[in-house]
Amino acid sequence: MAGLFLPTAAINYGQPVNWASPLTRGLVSWWLTLPNTKGGVKWYDLCGRAHGTLTNMDPASDWVPTTRPGGFGALDFVTNDYVDFSAGAPPSFPSGSPFTISAWALFRAATGRILGVPDVSANNFSKITDTAITVRCGATLTTFTVPSIGTTNWHHVCASRTAADSVRVWLDGAESSTGALTNAGTFAPTFIGRTSTAYHNGQLDDITIRSIAFDDSEVWQQYQDSQLGHPQMLQRLRRPIPFAPAAAGTDTGVLIGGRLTRSMLINGRLVA
C-alpha cells in the first residue's frame, strides 16, 4: 500500500530541537515542559547544555497542567522554589556579546523572577512592578515600561541585546515603549525562578536563551510558534499515512507543498 510521509504531533524525543528551523538559530538553552520529560527532579535543557535541578520543590505537585496557548505543562513556583542549572554549562554573555532571552510567565504577585543568579547585584530578568520588566547585566540595571501584566494571565516576555550592547524588551510580541537602552554588563544566569533572595510566585515555561539578537520579526514569529505548540522549533516524528486508490472520477485531495488541494482521480491520474 502506498503512503505519504506527513508530520504528526508526536515529538522526536531523541532529537527534540528542529535545528533546520530559522527560529532555532542561535539557540543554546531551552527549558520546555514536554509530556514525556516532566514529573522528575530535573528540568531538562532540550539543547543538552544546562539541565536544571528542582530545588525546594515537590515534583509530584509542582509539575502542573497549563492554560497558556500551545503549552504542554508548566512548573509552579511558590515561596522559595527555584530551578538551579549552574551544574551544567550555563551560557555567559560578556559585554559586546549579543543574546536573546524569552519565557512564558504567569505572575501571581506584583513582582516575579524569571532568570537570575545568587548575587543580588549581578544579573537577572524580572518583573519588578505591574508595568516594568528589568534586565540586569552585571551591576547595570535597565528598566522597560510595558502594558499592565496583572496576576492572572500568561504572558510571553522577551529581551534581546545586540553586539553594540543595545537592549530591547517585548511583551506578548509587542516592543516596550521604552525603546532601546544600553547595557554592557555580563549576562550569565544560573537560576530559573530566583534572583538572590527573591523568588517567583507563579508559573514558568518555555524559557529560551540564544547567542544572537532577535529583531521584531523574529520575536513575533517565536511568539506565534509557541502558541501553536512549536510546530517549527520542535522536531516532529514522521510516519507513513496509508491511502488506497480512489475510484475513477472521485473528488479527493492531495497534499502538495504542505497544502491540501482538491483534485480528481481520472484514468488513474490525479489532476487538479
Short mmCIF file of C-alpha atoms in Angstrom, two decimals, residues 94-248:
data_model
loop_
_atom_site.label_atom_id
_atom_site.label_comp_id
_atom_site.label_asym_id
_atom_site.label_seq_id
_atom_site.Cartn_x
_atom_site.Cartn_y
_atom_site.Cartn_z
CA PRO A 94 30.12 39.40 28.35
CA SER A 95 29.92 42.96 27.08
CA GLY A 96 29.66 43.09 23.31
CA SER A 97 28.07 39.63 23.11
CA PRO A 98 24.52 39.53 21.75
CA PHE A 99 21.83 37.41 23.33
CA THR A 100 18.06 36.87 23.33
CA ILE A 101 16.11 35.50 26.29
CA SER A 102 12.43 34.68 26.43
CA ALA A 103 9.88 32.91 28.60
CA TRP A 104 6.20 32.32 29.16
CA ALA A 105 5.33 33.50 32.65
CA LEU A 106 2.30 33.64 34.91
CA PHE A 107 2.84 36.14 37.73
CA ARG A 108 0.69 35.77 40.85
CA ALA A 109 2.31 38.76 42.57
CA ALA A 110 3.34 42.33 41.74
CA THR A 111 6.91 41.11 41.19
CA GLY A 112 8.31 37.95 39.66
CA ARG A 113 11.63 36.35 38.78
CA ILE A 114 12.38 34.53 35.53
CA LEU A 115 16.19 34.18 35.36
CA GLY A 116 18.82 35.14 37.89
CA VAL A 117 21.89 34.36 39.99
CA PRO A 118 22.62 34.18 43.76
CA ASP A 119 24.17 37.69 43.82
CA VAL A 120 21.55 40.45 44.06
CA SER A 121 23.87 42.93 42.31
CA ALA A 122 24.63 40.60 39.39
CA ASN A 123 22.21 39.70 36.59
CA ASN A 124 18.57 38.82 36.21
CA PHE A 125 15.45 39.01 34.06
CA SER A 126 12.46 40.04 36.18
CA LYS A 127 9.14 41.77 36.59
CA ILE A 128 9.57 44.47 39.26
CA THR A 129 6.18 46.19 39.03
CA ASP A 130 2.94 45.57 37.17
CA THR A 131 4.24 47.66 34.26
CA ALA A 132 8.02 47.19 34.39
CA ILE A 133 10.43 44.48 33.22
CA THR A 134 14.12 44.67 34.13
CA VAL A 135 17.24 43.24 32.56
CA ARG A 136 20.33 43.33 34.79
CA CYS A 137 23.71 42.56 33.25
CA GLY A 138 26.37 42.63 35.93
CA ALA A 139 25.82 45.76 38.02
CA THR A 140 23.90 47.56 35.26
CA LEU A 141 20.11 47.56 35.57
CA THR A 142 17.85 48.62 32.70
CA THR A 143 14.09 49.00 33.24
CA PHE A 144 11.48 48.81 30.48
CA THR A 145 7.88 50.01 30.59
CA VAL A 146 5.24 47.52 29.41
CA PRO A 147 1.44 47.35 29.49
CA SER A 148 -0.18 46.08 32.69
CA ILE A 149 0.88 42.46 33.27
CA GLY A 150 -1.57 41.58 36.02
CA THR A 151 -1.61 38.45 38.16
CA THR A 152 -3.97 36.08 36.35
CA ASN A 153 -2.87 35.69 32.72
CA TRP A 154 0.10 34.13 30.96
CA HIS A 155 2.48 36.46 29.13
CA HIS A 156 5.37 35.98 26.73
CA VAL A 157 8.35 38.09 27.79
CA CYS A 158 11.44 38.58 25.63
CA ALA A 159 14.65 40.63 25.86
CA SER A 160 17.40 40.98 23.28
CA ARG A 161 20.83 42.62 23.28
CA THR A 162 22.90 43.44 20.19
CA ALA A 163 26.68 43.33 19.81
CA ALA A 164 26.56 47.09 20.44
CA ASP A 165 25.04 46.36 23.92
CA SER A 166 21.66 47.80 22.94
CA VAL A 167 18.85 46.05 24.84
CA ARG A 168 15.15 45.87 23.86
CA VAL A 169 12.19 44.18 25.58
CA TRP A 170 8.92 42.76 24.20
CA LEU A 171 5.72 41.72 25.99
CA ASP A 172 3.43 39.37 24.05
CA GLY A 173 5.24 40.18 20.81
CA ALA A 174 4.99 44.00 21.17
CA GLU A 175 8.09 46.07 21.95
CA SER A 176 8.28 48.13 25.14
CA SER A 177 7.56 51.83 24.73
CA THR A 178 10.92 52.50 26.41
CA GLY A 179 12.76 51.51 23.24
CA ALA A 180 16.43 50.53 23.30
CA LEU A 181 18.69 51.05 26.32
CA THR A 182 22.43 50.45 26.69
CA ASN A 183 23.58 47.65 28.99
CA ALA A 184 27.19 46.49 28.64
CA GLY A 185 27.48 44.15 31.60
CA THR A 186 27.85 40.37 31.60
CA PHE A 187 24.67 38.30 31.50
CA ALA A 188 25.19 34.81 32.93
CA PRO A 189 22.13 33.42 34.79
CA THR A 190 22.17 30.13 36.69
CA PHE A 191 18.69 30.09 38.29
CA ILE A 192 15.14 29.88 36.97
CA GLY A 193 12.55 31.50 39.23
CA ARG A 194 15.03 33.11 41.61
CA THR A 195 17.32 36.13 41.93
CA SER A 196 19.36 36.22 45.14
CA THR A 197 16.75 36.11 47.94
CA ALA A 198 13.79 36.99 45.69
CA TYR A 199 11.69 34.18 44.20
CA HIS A 200 9.00 33.72 41.60
CA ASN A 201 5.38 33.34 42.64
CA GLY A 202 3.52 31.82 39.72
CA GLN A 203 4.31 29.51 36.82
CA LEU A 204 7.05 29.41 34.19
CA ASP A 205 7.61 27.53 30.95
CA ASP A 206 9.27 27.67 27.54
CA ILE A 207 12.42 29.54 28.58
CA THR A 208 14.95 30.12 25.82
CA ILE A 209 18.45 31.60 25.68
CA ARG A 210 20.08 32.45 22.36
CA SER A 211 23.53 33.70 21.42
CA ILE A 212 22.16 36.12 18.83
CA ALA A 213 19.98 39.22 18.90
CA PHE A 214 16.42 38.72 17.65
CA ASP A 215 14.63 41.52 15.82
CA ASP A 216 10.92 42.44 15.85
CA SER A 217 10.00 39.91 13.19
CA GLU A 218 11.81 37.00 14.85
CA VAL A 219 10.35 37.79 18.28
CA TRP A 220 6.87 37.86 16.76
CA GLN A 221 7.44 34.59 14.88
CA GLN A 222 8.66 32.85 18.04
CA TYR A 223 5.68 34.20 19.99
CA GLN A 224 3.28 32.85 17.37
CA ASP A 225 5.08 29.50 17.06
CA SER A 226 4.97 28.94 20.82
CA GLN A 227 1.20 29.45 20.90
CA LEU A 228 0.79 26.61 18.40
CA GLY A 229 2.94 24.12 20.33
CA HIS A 230 6.12 24.99 18.41
CA PRO A 231 5.45 23.33 15.05
CA GLN A 232 8.64 24.98 13.76
CA MET A 233 11.05 24.73 16.69
CA LEU A 234 10.23 21.17 17.81
CA GLN A 235 11.38 18.19 15.78
CA ARG A 236 8.38 16.02 14.99
CA LEU A 237 8.31 12.36 14.10
CA ARG A 238 7.14 11.45 10.66
CA ARG A 239 5.14 8.36 9.86
CA PRO A 240 3.61 6.95 6.70
CA ILE A 241 -0.09 7.67 6.28
CA PRO A 242 -1.54 4.92 4.08
CA PHE A 243 -4.18 5.56 1.49
CA ALA A 244 -5.99 3.42 -1.05
CA PRO A 245 -6.54 4.43 -4.68
CA ALA A 246 -9.85 6.20 -5.13
CA ALA A 247 -12.40 5.19 -7.70
CA ALA A 248 -12.23 6.88 -11.08
#
